[in-house]
Amino acid sequence: MNTLLLSTLLSLAVSGSVMAGDLVKMKGSTQGRVNHEFIYQDGCQTCHQGSGKKNATDAACVECHGDINSITVDESKLAIPEAHPHKSLHYNQGASCLACHGEHEKKAPVCTECHRTWFEVM
Amino acid sequence: MQSRRNFLKLSAGAAVGSLAATLSGTVQANTCGEINWDETVDVIVVGSGFAGLSAALNARRKDVGSVLLLEKMQVIGGNSAINGGWLAIPKNPIQLAQGVNDDSPEELVKDQIISGRGMHNEASLRLIANRALDAYHLCIDTGVKFRDGFNIQVGGHNKARAIRTQHGTGGDITTKLYEAGVKEGVDYRLQHYIEDFIMDGQKIIGVKVRKHYRFPDLKTGSSVFIKANKAVILANGGFARNMALREIVDPSLDPTLDCTNALGATGEVTLTAMAYGALPVHMNLIQTGHWGSPDEGGFGWSNALLSIGWHQGVAINVLNGKRFMDERADRKTCSEAIMKNRNADGSPAYPVVLFNYNNYANDDRVVRALRDKMAWKLDSLDAIATQFDIPVAELSRSIVEYNQHVRERKDPLFNRKMDTAEVLTGPFVVSRIWPKVHYCMGGLKTDLGARVIDGRSMEPIKNLYAIGEVTGGTHGEARLSSTSCLECLAMGIVVAETIKADLQGAV
Ligand SMILES: Cc1cc2nc3c(=O)[nH]c(=O)nc-3n(C[C@H](O)[C@H](O)[C@H](O)COP(=O)(O)OP(=O)(O)OC[C@H]3O[C@@H](n4cnc5c(N)ncnc54)[C@H](O)[C@@H]3O)c2cc1C
């Protein structure tokens, strides 16, 4: 998987204007993230074993990106130190990637259910 | 016979659930009812709030076998993770260090009897109060940090006995219980939605679960059957987010009321238990907090901000610029007064609360509220009138009059206690208010060992237990602040003991 990840990063470097997490049209009417293009070429099986709505778990995210602890967040950009999305006071390790990140849609992170203005829809 | 019974029960169960049409291929009706269990464990815990986390960890510590905790959301913790972090513990070390030596579990029960107004369950309140120190130590042992030297008297308590977590959120407790559970072998699964129970007569033998569920879409994921050899513990919380149910059990609950609860507080497991005979009690007793803001979701900052507003400031009707209530009255009185503020078409005319900015400029509660734009700093009454469309002459007259009452320390209009009121001069902090639904006193009837009672036999449903906000009857008319956290943690200890005892009895 890591080689795949590497090759995507390289292809991104030449593609210019699109940013790593941008949401673009992928397959038919399905939108997806630019850096995940290789997954779509693979037939979506990396995330969905079987049908679309059935299986999508953190396993695929973790395989490429590592677990929540190993993903660095630029702390200088946080509105307040407590609003660290990967070290939440409410959930800490007890959150799925999917609580805040969506692959096919822009999604507001779980904290916006109660709090305002800390994070953009991603 | 055994397998036939399973089949009959299973079909009945499927009809109760919302997925009757999609009975999964794991059920082989043609062999007359063999359930192909996808998995077998000893104890299943439903829900990952204080109650579920405490039960799961304590069940492991009592050595009752494998423990699987199922949570439908994408995060661990439910209401408990977003809660305010207040915990009532009589005889806690901070209280004793403060020199409050005359508290006891019995004193706490006395307070709860008053707020229960005859509808509470005294034996159950006493059982919980007597386990308060155990609940406290459960927190300390798992690494929960409480604020140094912080122990105060909160509404309705006769003693300072409420401690608070370091960051003022229940998440400080849920994250630690979760991490301890991971270390001690609890198997946690997110996105597992309990759809149905599998019964063998009056005994629960497993659950039907929608695995890989994505809230709130019931078409996501797929159904599996998990067998529970020894116990199923319901810790699925309250139902304050279930608008239809809320309205049926208490038609007086205004549909314009938002809710402080986590989105998953929808009560379907409670309803499923009822469909299998579990006795519901006090379903119509639902607590409303009068300290909500329409400018933020859920619980937010408003409650904290208004602890200044109610004492040092004033609440104003935007339609006529006048005060309309004793800002320091109890939850119910204030909620009712606030909800009378309506536009001609019946929509809420959100009242405003204002107080002086200068004395609180650096107060956390103000800094956060302004930052997150659920309150505004405004320099003059004119500016307030413009922003909230209040008749300016009336507003000014009301504030002049109010200031006079403050100086006289007397409120002839609403008889408010004026000892903390300040003369309002501006600049002001201004926020809007509207009550929010907060806590369900009602739920499933359980015995003192947390066994769920079947209303038809008045006997426990075998192997089925329930603790936390899903249960009903404990608090009666009104729950006191900081006592739910205590109840959930303590009953998690109790239920593990009951299961152990029931298992020994069974051998
Ligand atoms: C904002 C707020 C602040 C509060 N502050 C305080 C306070 O400071 N002190 C205090 O004592 N009390 C406080 N309370 C009350 C207290 O937090 C709750 O009563 C308590 O957290 C309930 O805990 P629980 O474990 O019973 O339920 P919850 O913590 O709500 O957990 C129930 C879990 O079950 C899950 N679940 C539900 N249905 C299913 C299903 N079908 N399948 C799988 N899982 C399911 C839910 O998603 C949820 O995660 C507060 C409440 C709120 C909402």
XYZ file of C-alpha atoms and ligand atoms in Angstrom:
682
model
C 0.000 0.000 0.000
C 2.786 2.380 0.838
C 4.130 2.216 -2.683
C 0.713 3.080 -3.956
C 0.558 6.017 -1.635
C 3.929 7.192 -2.825
C 3.005 6.991 -6.467
C -0.151 9.008 -5.862
C 1.785 11.704 -4.154
C 4.135 11.881 -7.100
C 1.331 12.102 -9.605
C -0.221 14.829 -7.536
C 2.941 16.835 -7.618
C 2.664 17.198 -11.364
C -1.083 17.739 -11.540
C -0.737 21.300 -10.313
C -3.828 23.150 -9.156
C -5.797 20.456 -7.339
C -4.974 19.938 -3.661
C -4.492 16.561 -2.040
C -7.894 16.319 -0.364
C -10.000 18.008 -3.048
C -13.317 16.481 -3.936
C -13.755 15.923 -7.673
C -15.862 13.790 -9.981
C -14.394 10.278 -10.005
C -16.570 7.631 -11.526
C -19.947 8.321 -13.061
C -21.740 10.652 -10.671
C -19.588 9.565 -7.733
C -17.298 12.143 -6.236
C -14.056 11.284 -4.543
C -10.791 12.701 -3.279
C -8.072 13.443 -5.797
C -5.441 11.591 -3.811
C -7.628 8.483 -3.816
C -7.853 8.197 -7.583
C -5.907 4.937 -7.571
C -8.575 3.363 -5.368
C -11.252 4.122 -7.918
C -9.117 2.606 -10.629
C -8.928 -0.447 -8.397
C -12.710 -0.818 -8.445
C -13.468 0.663 -5.047
C -12.775 -2.643 -3.283
C -10.165 -1.077 -1.034
C -12.927 0.523 1.035
C -16.093 -1.341 0.106
C -15.783 -5.076 0.253
C -18.906 -5.965 -1.634
C -21.566 -3.391 -2.325
C -21.316 0.370 -1.931
C -23.402 0.957 1.153
C -22.323 -2.170 2.932
C -18.809 -1.957 4.100
C -16.682 1.029 4.701
C -14.575 1.031 7.797
C -11.513 2.748 9.132
C -9.352 -0.203 8.128
C -8.703 1.156 4.644
C -7.920 4.661 5.970
C -5.520 3.298 8.554
C -3.742 1.059 6.101
C -2.432 4.006 4.102
C -2.497 6.888 6.526
C -1.659 5.125 9.784
C -3.749 5.350 12.922
C -5.037 8.572 14.430
C -1.932 8.997 16.593
C 0.489 8.846 13.714
C -1.191 11.527 11.614
C 0.325 14.897 12.281
C -1.822 17.973 12.647
C -0.339 21.440 12.279
C -0.970 22.661 15.798
C -0.085 26.250 14.926
C -3.257 26.389 12.830
C -5.628 25.377 15.626
C -8.152 28.026 16.732
C -7.472 27.012 20.320
C -5.171 24.265 21.591
C -8.124 22.274 22.987
C -9.636 22.017 19.512
C -7.116 19.427 18.343
C -9.135 17.164 16.063
C -6.984 14.090 16.649
C -6.787 14.585 20.395
C -10.377 15.521 21.158
C -11.271 16.049 24.799
C -14.548 14.270 24.156
C -13.414 11.287 22.103
C -9.631 11.071 21.911
C -8.888 7.558 20.572
C -12.549 6.602 20.589
C -13.488 8.121 17.237
C -13.739 6.610 13.792
C -12.102 8.479 10.891
C -15.572 8.583 9.370
C -16.876 10.719 12.224
C -15.166 13.703 10.633
C -14.047 12.663 7.157
C -16.189 11.711 4.192
C -14.870 10.335 0.932
C -17.753 11.113 -1.380
C -19.116 14.297 0.132
C -17.999 17.370 2.000
C -18.583 16.686 5.618
C -18.622 18.816 8.750
C -16.628 17.263 11.577
C -18.511 15.822 14.533
C -17.617 18.764 16.804
C -19.774 21.133 14.731
C -22.836 19.389 16.166
C -22.331 21.590 19.224
C -19.451 23.992 18.553
C -19.121 26.710 15.947
C -16.396 28.072 13.713
C -13.438 25.842 14.529
C -13.164 23.775 11.400
C -14.249 24.125 7.818
C -16.363 21.564 6.076
C -13.824 19.210 4.506
C -38.343 -27.667 20.306
C -35.581 -25.332 21.295
C -34.752 -24.416 17.725
C -38.378 -24.087 16.752
C -38.894 -21.629 19.564
C -35.961 -19.605 18.354
C -37.427 -19.443 14.924
C -40.810 -18.273 16.151
C -39.267 -15.637 18.301
C -36.974 -14.511 15.600
C -39.800 -13.965 13.147
C -41.738 -12.025 15.734
C -38.681 -9.949 16.428
C -38.090 -9.152 12.810
C -41.612 -7.809 12.523
C -40.929 -5.437 15.389
C -37.754 -4.122 13.876
C -37.843 -1.880 10.864
C -36.202 -4.375 8.548
C -38.730 -7.158 8.340
C -38.339 -7.320 4.597
C -34.614 -7.840 4.643
C -34.283 -10.867 6.903
C -30.714 -11.828 6.317
C -29.606 -15.017 4.664
C -28.086 -16.202 7.904
C -31.531 -17.305 9.061
C -32.441 -20.604 7.563
C -36.172 -20.853 7.841
C -36.251 -24.116 5.908
C -34.351 -25.918 8.643
C -36.996 -24.605 10.941
C -35.266 -21.967 12.859
C -31.572 -22.649 13.317
C -30.095 -19.212 13.873
C -26.678 -19.120 12.345
C -24.958 -16.966 14.863
C -22.200 -14.965 13.295
C -20.424 -14.725 16.590
C -20.746 -15.727 20.233
C -19.633 -13.820 23.320
C -20.447 -13.959 27.016
C -21.648 -10.404 27.657
C -22.958 -7.822 25.193
C -23.115 -4.184 26.286
C -25.290 -1.846 24.215
C -24.047 1.755 24.202
C -20.770 3.419 25.114
C -21.670 6.179 27.584
C -20.725 6.248 31.264
C -23.118 3.360 31.905
C -21.904 1.075 29.125
C -18.216 1.831 29.638
C -18.433 1.260 33.380
C -20.427 -1.949 32.943
C -18.047 -3.340 30.326
C -14.934 -2.632 32.359
C -16.435 -3.951 35.582
C -17.767 -7.059 33.885
C -14.218 -7.806 32.718
C -12.911 -7.212 36.220
C -15.532 -9.587 37.648
C -14.300 -12.296 35.309
C -17.609 -13.079 33.710
C -16.018 -13.870 30.365
C -15.703 -12.070 27.071
C -17.282 -8.611 26.833
C -18.362 -6.983 23.579
C -19.532 -3.373 23.590
C -21.593 -2.246 20.618
C -22.063 1.426 19.738
C -24.029 2.631 16.745
C -22.322 6.002 16.310
C -18.865 6.748 14.900
C -17.612 7.953 18.257
C -17.449 6.461 21.728
C -19.370 8.164 24.492
C -22.919 9.284 23.636
C -24.256 12.001 25.911
C -21.596 11.152 28.442
C -18.777 12.342 26.175
C -20.336 15.775 25.677
C -21.607 16.124 29.224
C -20.501 18.899 31.593
C -18.279 16.715 33.733
C -20.063 17.330 37.051
C -20.059 14.414 39.448
C -21.769 14.333 42.859
C -19.758 12.334 45.406
C -20.601 12.661 49.106
C -17.434 12.399 51.241
C -15.110 12.958 48.295
C -11.553 13.906 49.320
C -11.799 17.470 47.997
C -14.981 18.043 49.969
C -13.361 16.709 53.133
C -10.302 18.895 52.544
C -12.654 21.877 52.324
C -13.884 20.998 55.807
C -17.339 19.836 54.702
C -17.525 16.901 57.108
C -21.240 16.521 57.586
C -22.110 15.071 54.181
C -23.078 11.442 53.606
C -24.815 9.263 51.008
C -27.959 9.722 53.071
C -27.719 13.527 52.731
C -27.606 13.174 48.956
C -30.632 10.877 49.028
C -32.480 13.478 51.115
C -31.920 16.103 48.408
C -33.008 13.729 45.676
C -36.193 12.854 47.556
C -37.134 16.525 47.519
C -36.591 16.924 43.779
C -38.215 13.531 43.063
C -41.461 14.876 44.527
C -42.738 11.476 45.575
C -42.103 9.851 42.196
C -38.513 8.714 42.844
C -37.317 5.281 43.968
C -35.694 5.768 47.328
C -34.079 2.343 47.572
C -32.441 2.767 44.220
C -31.226 6.298 45.036
C -29.739 4.947 48.264
C -28.050 2.039 46.504
C -26.410 4.482 44.071
C -25.399 7.008 46.742
C -23.793 4.226 48.774
C -21.618 3.311 45.796
C -20.511 6.897 45.122
C -17.014 6.445 46.509
C -16.598 3.281 44.451
C -17.580 5.285 41.362
C -15.078 7.983 42.310
C -12.303 5.423 42.705
C -13.193 3.812 39.405
C -12.433 7.205 37.844
C -9.232 7.793 39.781
C -7.945 4.271 39.076
C -8.468 4.645 35.344
C -6.650 7.987 35.285
C -9.475 10.537 35.294
C -8.342 13.966 36.476
C -10.584 16.233 38.501
C -9.988 19.939 39.079
C -7.721 20.610 42.006
C -9.567 21.840 45.051
C -12.832 22.177 43.120
C -15.996 21.001 44.873
C -19.133 23.105 44.810
C -22.791 23.137 45.717
C -24.940 22.869 42.609
C -28.693 23.416 42.209
C -30.891 21.475 44.609
C -28.030 19.994 46.659
C -27.773 20.959 50.326
C -23.988 20.524 50.432
C -20.996 21.285 48.267
C -20.360 17.799 46.848
C -20.024 18.190 43.085
C -16.541 17.767 41.704
C -15.737 18.510 38.077
C -13.417 16.953 35.541
C -10.289 18.799 34.491
C -11.676 20.061 31.164
C -15.271 20.365 32.281
C -16.514 17.561 30.081
C -17.597 13.976 30.599
C -15.165 13.135 27.815
C -12.433 13.289 30.454
C -14.118 10.230 32.005
C -15.314 8.342 28.911
C -11.930 8.464 27.182
C -10.203 7.048 30.266
C -12.751 4.289 30.865
C -12.462 3.379 27.195
C -8.677 3.214 27.271
C -8.752 1.117 30.447
C -11.238 -1.218 28.756
C -8.987 -1.602 25.724
C -6.149 -2.633 28.028
C -8.307 -5.036 30.009
C -9.793 -6.815 27.034
C -13.144 -5.193 26.290
C -13.945 -5.542 22.597
C -15.435 -2.250 21.366
C -17.170 -1.816 18.028
C -18.388 1.438 16.572
C -21.113 1.622 13.910
C -22.947 -1.407 15.276
C -26.655 -0.598 15.546
C -28.828 -2.884 17.681
C -31.846 -3.672 15.530
C -33.543 -6.383 17.489
C -33.314 -8.837 20.359
C -33.313 -12.587 19.906
C -35.422 -14.139 22.621
C -35.916 -17.646 23.842
C -39.172 -17.238 25.696
C -38.557 -14.789 28.523
C -34.829 -14.946 28.151
C -32.628 -12.908 25.862
C -30.068 -14.986 24.008
C -28.575 -12.534 21.567
C -29.031 -9.503 19.381
C -29.469 -8.690 15.736
C -27.030 -5.963 14.803
C -26.538 -3.771 11.782
C -22.791 -3.779 11.412
C -20.968 -0.979 9.562
C -24.060 1.178 10.078
C -23.710 4.842 9.231
C -25.999 7.015 11.346
C -28.798 7.741 10.540
C -29.166 5.669 7.351
C -30.663 2.269 8.151
C -29.842 1.041 4.669
C -26.123 1.140 5.372
C -24.235 -1.869 6.661
C -25.620 -5.386 6.938
C -27.269 -7.510 9.611
C -25.452 -10.039 11.757
C -26.550 -12.133 14.723
C -24.451 -12.127 17.875
C -25.143 -14.566 20.653
C -24.748 -13.579 24.286
C -24.167 -16.582 26.518
C -24.533 -14.800 29.810
C -25.953 -11.297 29.640
C -27.087 -8.372 27.538
C -26.676 -5.019 29.275
C -28.705 -2.142 27.855
C -26.882 1.158 28.322
C -28.333 2.946 25.331
C -29.160 6.201 27.100
C -32.234 8.409 26.845
C -34.562 9.273 23.961
C -34.586 13.078 24.049
C -33.732 13.192 20.324
C -36.712 11.064 19.314
C -39.139 13.838 18.383
C -42.111 11.561 17.679
C -41.787 9.658 20.941
C -41.142 12.846 22.891
C -44.341 14.370 21.591
C -46.433 11.268 22.269
C -45.368 10.879 25.889
C -45.398 14.600 26.691
C -47.585 16.581 24.280
C -46.790 19.756 26.211
C -43.181 19.601 25.022
C -42.991 22.361 22.497
C -41.898 21.178 19.031
C -39.774 24.332 18.689
C -37.478 23.036 21.429
C -34.051 21.896 20.324
C -32.171 19.303 22.346
C -28.897 19.264 24.260
C -28.313 15.574 23.624
C -25.960 13.733 21.308
C -27.669 12.812 18.027
C -27.834 9.118 18.907
C -30.232 9.592 21.845
C -33.182 8.180 19.922
C -34.390 5.360 22.166
C -35.036 2.565 19.677
C -33.478 -0.049 21.950
C -35.781 1.055 24.759
C -38.764 0.579 22.446
C -37.530 -2.845 21.337
C -37.195 -3.917 24.968
C -40.759 -2.735 25.554
C -41.921 -4.798 22.587
C -40.569 -7.866 24.415
C -42.421 -7.008 27.595
C -40.029 -4.690 29.441
C -42.061 -2.356 31.624
C -41.673 1.358 30.871
C -42.110 3.883 33.683
C -42.292 7.690 33.785
C -41.778 8.040 30.046
C -43.487 11.440 30.166
C -41.058 12.875 32.708
C -38.639 14.762 30.479
C -36.440 17.554 31.767
C -35.975 20.805 29.900
C -33.080 23.206 30.409
C -34.087 26.875 30.164
C -30.507 27.872 29.404
C -30.279 26.970 25.722
C -29.178 29.241 22.887
C -30.701 29.010 19.406
C -27.353 30.212 18.013
C -25.449 26.999 18.701
C -26.173 23.287 18.456
C -26.650 20.932 21.378
C -25.540 21.956 24.837
C -22.880 24.440 23.743
C -21.717 27.336 25.902
C -25.024 28.979 26.724
C -25.623 27.303 30.060
C -22.252 28.500 31.336
C -22.669 31.997 29.916
C -26.072 32.358 31.527
C -24.737 31.531 34.943
C -23.513 35.129 34.668
C -26.599 36.329 32.785
C -29.197 35.103 35.284
C -27.341 36.562 38.268
C -25.752 39.780 37.064
C -27.939 40.574 34.068
C -31.440 40.640 32.748
C -33.713 38.819 30.256
C -35.709 40.936 27.802
C -38.663 40.234 25.511
C -37.621 41.420 22.051
C -41.177 42.261 20.990
C -41.853 44.832 23.709
C -38.441 45.506 25.263
C -39.598 44.398 28.721
C -38.443 41.938 31.364
C -40.746 38.951 31.664
C -39.544 36.614 34.449
C -37.573 36.081 37.623
C -34.269 35.215 35.953
C -33.280 33.088 38.936
C -36.357 30.887 39.169
C -36.107 27.118 38.581
C -35.829 25.312 35.234
C -39.527 24.675 34.785
C -40.738 28.168 35.727
C -38.226 29.897 33.462
C -38.798 27.530 30.527
C -42.505 28.243 30.596
C -41.993 32.005 30.814
C -39.468 31.992 27.966
C -41.696 29.957 25.666
C -44.461 32.547 25.920
C -42.281 34.849 23.781
C -43.839 34.321 20.356
C -44.273 36.150 17.098
C -47.800 36.556 15.739
C -47.367 33.410 13.632
C -46.409 31.367 16.697
C -42.709 31.135 15.861
C -40.266 31.769 18.709
C -39.363 35.395 19.393
C -36.076 34.490 21.091
C -35.595 36.698 24.161
C -32.181 38.251 24.822
C -30.112 38.131 27.987
C -27.644 40.956 28.596
C -25.058 41.802 31.214
C -22.066 44.154 31.581
C -19.015 43.196 29.533
C -16.218 44.910 31.444
C -16.295 42.845 34.628
C -16.211 39.595 32.651
C -14.065 40.467 29.642
C -11.516 37.768 30.480
C -13.948 35.241 31.850
C -13.689 31.977 29.912
C -17.424 31.762 29.552
C -17.552 35.147 27.803
C -14.426 34.677 25.708
C -15.712 31.396 24.281
C -19.235 32.661 23.665
C -18.049 35.730 21.748
C -15.468 33.757 19.829
C -18.044 31.226 18.687
C -20.617 33.892 17.846
C -23.375 32.655 20.089
C -23.162 35.960 21.995
C -22.171 39.454 20.930
C -20.389 42.391 22.530
C -22.485 45.501 21.926
C -21.641 48.954 23.224
C -25.057 50.516 23.698
C -28.732 49.801 24.139
C -29.234 51.356 20.698
C -26.940 48.792 19.153
C -28.790 45.988 20.940
C -32.153 47.324 19.790
C -30.945 47.481 16.196
C -29.360 44.041 16.130
C -32.294 42.223 17.716
C -35.100 44.436 16.440
C -36.270 45.566 19.878
C -38.297 48.798 20.321
C -35.513 51.052 21.587
C -37.516 53.409 23.797
C -39.099 50.487 25.656
C -35.770 48.761 26.063
C -34.141 51.876 27.504
C -37.051 52.444 29.856
C -36.858 48.806 31.067
C -33.140 49.072 31.808
C -33.505 52.392 33.678
C -36.260 50.826 35.748
C -34.252 47.642 36.316
C -31.191 49.611 37.434
C -33.370 51.373 39.974
C -34.486 47.968 41.286
C -30.893 46.839 41.482
C -29.955 49.851 43.594
C -32.895 49.185 45.890
C -32.032 45.473 45.953
C -35.697 44.743 45.383
C -37.596 43.452 42.348
C -41.254 44.507 42.597
C -41.963 43.076 39.136
C -40.940 39.434 39.574
C -39.641 39.241 43.120
C -36.193 38.094 41.973
C -33.469 37.820 44.587
C -31.321 40.872 43.726
C -28.209 40.263 45.858
C -26.010 39.510 42.846
C -27.588 41.924 40.315
C -25.414 44.662 38.769
C -26.427 48.113 37.503
C -26.258 47.762 33.717
C -24.166 50.444 32.046
C -22.640 48.779 28.998
C -20.807 47.731 26.988
C -22.887 44.572 27.082
C -22.624 40.871 26.389
C -25.862 39.823 24.682
C -27.119 36.359 23.804
C -30.419 34.852 22.710
C -32.209 32.111 24.659
C -34.711 29.299 24.119
C -35.135 26.148 26.239
C -33.779 22.776 25.127
C -34.865 19.257 25.986
C -32.223 17.746 28.240
C -32.843 14.509 30.177
C -35.299 11.594 30.286
C -36.202 10.636 33.838
C -38.288 7.775 32.447
C -37.321 4.503 30.808
C -37.225 0.794 31.593
C -38.153 -0.482 35.038
C -35.359 -2.446 36.682
C -34.910 -4.091 40.067
C -32.123 -3.090 42.446
C -29.760 -5.463 40.687
C -30.363 -3.730 37.318
C -32.437 -6.638 35.963
C -35.057 -5.494 33.461
C -38.592 -6.197 34.680
C -41.190 -7.768 32.398
C -44.485 -5.975 32.972
C -46.529 -9.102 32.325
C -44.936 -11.255 34.987
C -43.287 -8.516 37.072
C -40.276 -10.830 37.006
C -36.873 -10.069 35.491
C -36.389 -10.916 31.820
C -33.624 -13.482 32.054
C -30.124 -12.280 31.185
C -31.368 -8.765 30.342
C -30.016 -5.858 32.371
C -30.299 -2.087 31.989
C -28.459 0.836 33.593
C -28.088 4.585 33.102
C -30.485 6.972 31.408
C -32.304 4.124 29.630
C -33.800 3.139 32.989
C -36.733 4.928 34.558
C -38.235 5.560 37.951
C -35.065 6.314 39.882
C -35.139 10.117 39.974
C -38.875 10.783 39.868
C -40.113 14.225 38.763
C -36.727 15.862 38.380
C -33.134 14.699 38.389
C -30.626 16.814 40.257
C -27.595 18.095 38.426
C -24.406 15.946 38.661
C -26.276 12.783 39.683
C -26.581 11.038 36.334
C -22.860 10.605 35.962
C -22.803 9.110 39.450
C -25.720 6.807 38.692
C -24.230 5.469 35.464
C -20.762 4.799 36.896
C -22.128 3.215 40.088
C -24.689 1.030 38.327
C -21.984 -0.210 36.000
C -20.322 -1.639 39.090
C -23.597 -3.009 40.470
C -24.666 -4.706 37.255
C -21.373 -6.573 36.986
C -21.882 -7.852 40.528
C -25.446 -8.905 39.734
C -24.387 -10.830 36.645
C -21.701 -12.601 38.622
C -24.225 -13.490 41.325
C -26.866 -14.610 38.812
C -24.326 -16.851 37.124
C -23.295 -18.423 40.397
C -26.953 -18.937 41.269
C -27.470 -20.669 37.951
C -24.805 -23.295 38.497
C -24.958 18.230 27.223
C -25.212 17.455 28.470
C -24.556 17.808 29.657
C -24.767 17.071 30.812
N -24.058 17.378 31.951
C -24.144 16.541 33.015
C -23.258 16.682 34.127
O -22.393 17.568 34.152
N -23.374 15.787 35.164
C -24.293 14.762 35.154
O -24.346 13.987 36.103
N -25.132 14.610 34.100
C -25.070 15.451 33.041
N -25.874 15.229 31.953
C -26.673 13.995 31.895
C -25.769 12.790 31.599
O -24.667 13.169 30.818
C -26.499 11.683 30.854
O -27.677 11.393 31.520
C -25.598 10.433 30.821
O -24.432 10.741 30.080
C -26.284 9.228 30.252
O -25.318 8.193 30.158
P -25.697 6.786 29.535
O -24.469 5.966 29.585
O -26.931 6.274 30.180
O -26.107 7.160 28.026
P -25.229 7.848 26.874
O -24.007 8.471 27.393
O -26.156 8.705 26.092
O -24.777 6.606 25.995
C -25.711 5.817 25.278
C -25.048 5.288 24.028
O -25.858 4.268 23.440
C -25.795 4.407 22.036
N -26.969 3.757 21.410
C -28.257 4.193 21.434
N -29.019 3.389 20.687
C -28.211 2.413 20.171
C -28.421 1.307 19.293
N -29.614 1.060 18.739
N -27.367 0.510 18.982
C -26.132 0.779 19.494
N -25.882 1.814 20.305
C -26.906 2.635 20.643
C -25.790 5.903 21.835
O -25.300 6.251 20.563
C -24.878 6.365 22.965
O -23.539 6.444 22.584
C -25.686 15.983 30.796
C -26.346 15.647 29.616
C -26.117 16.366 28.455
C -26.827 15.973 27.207
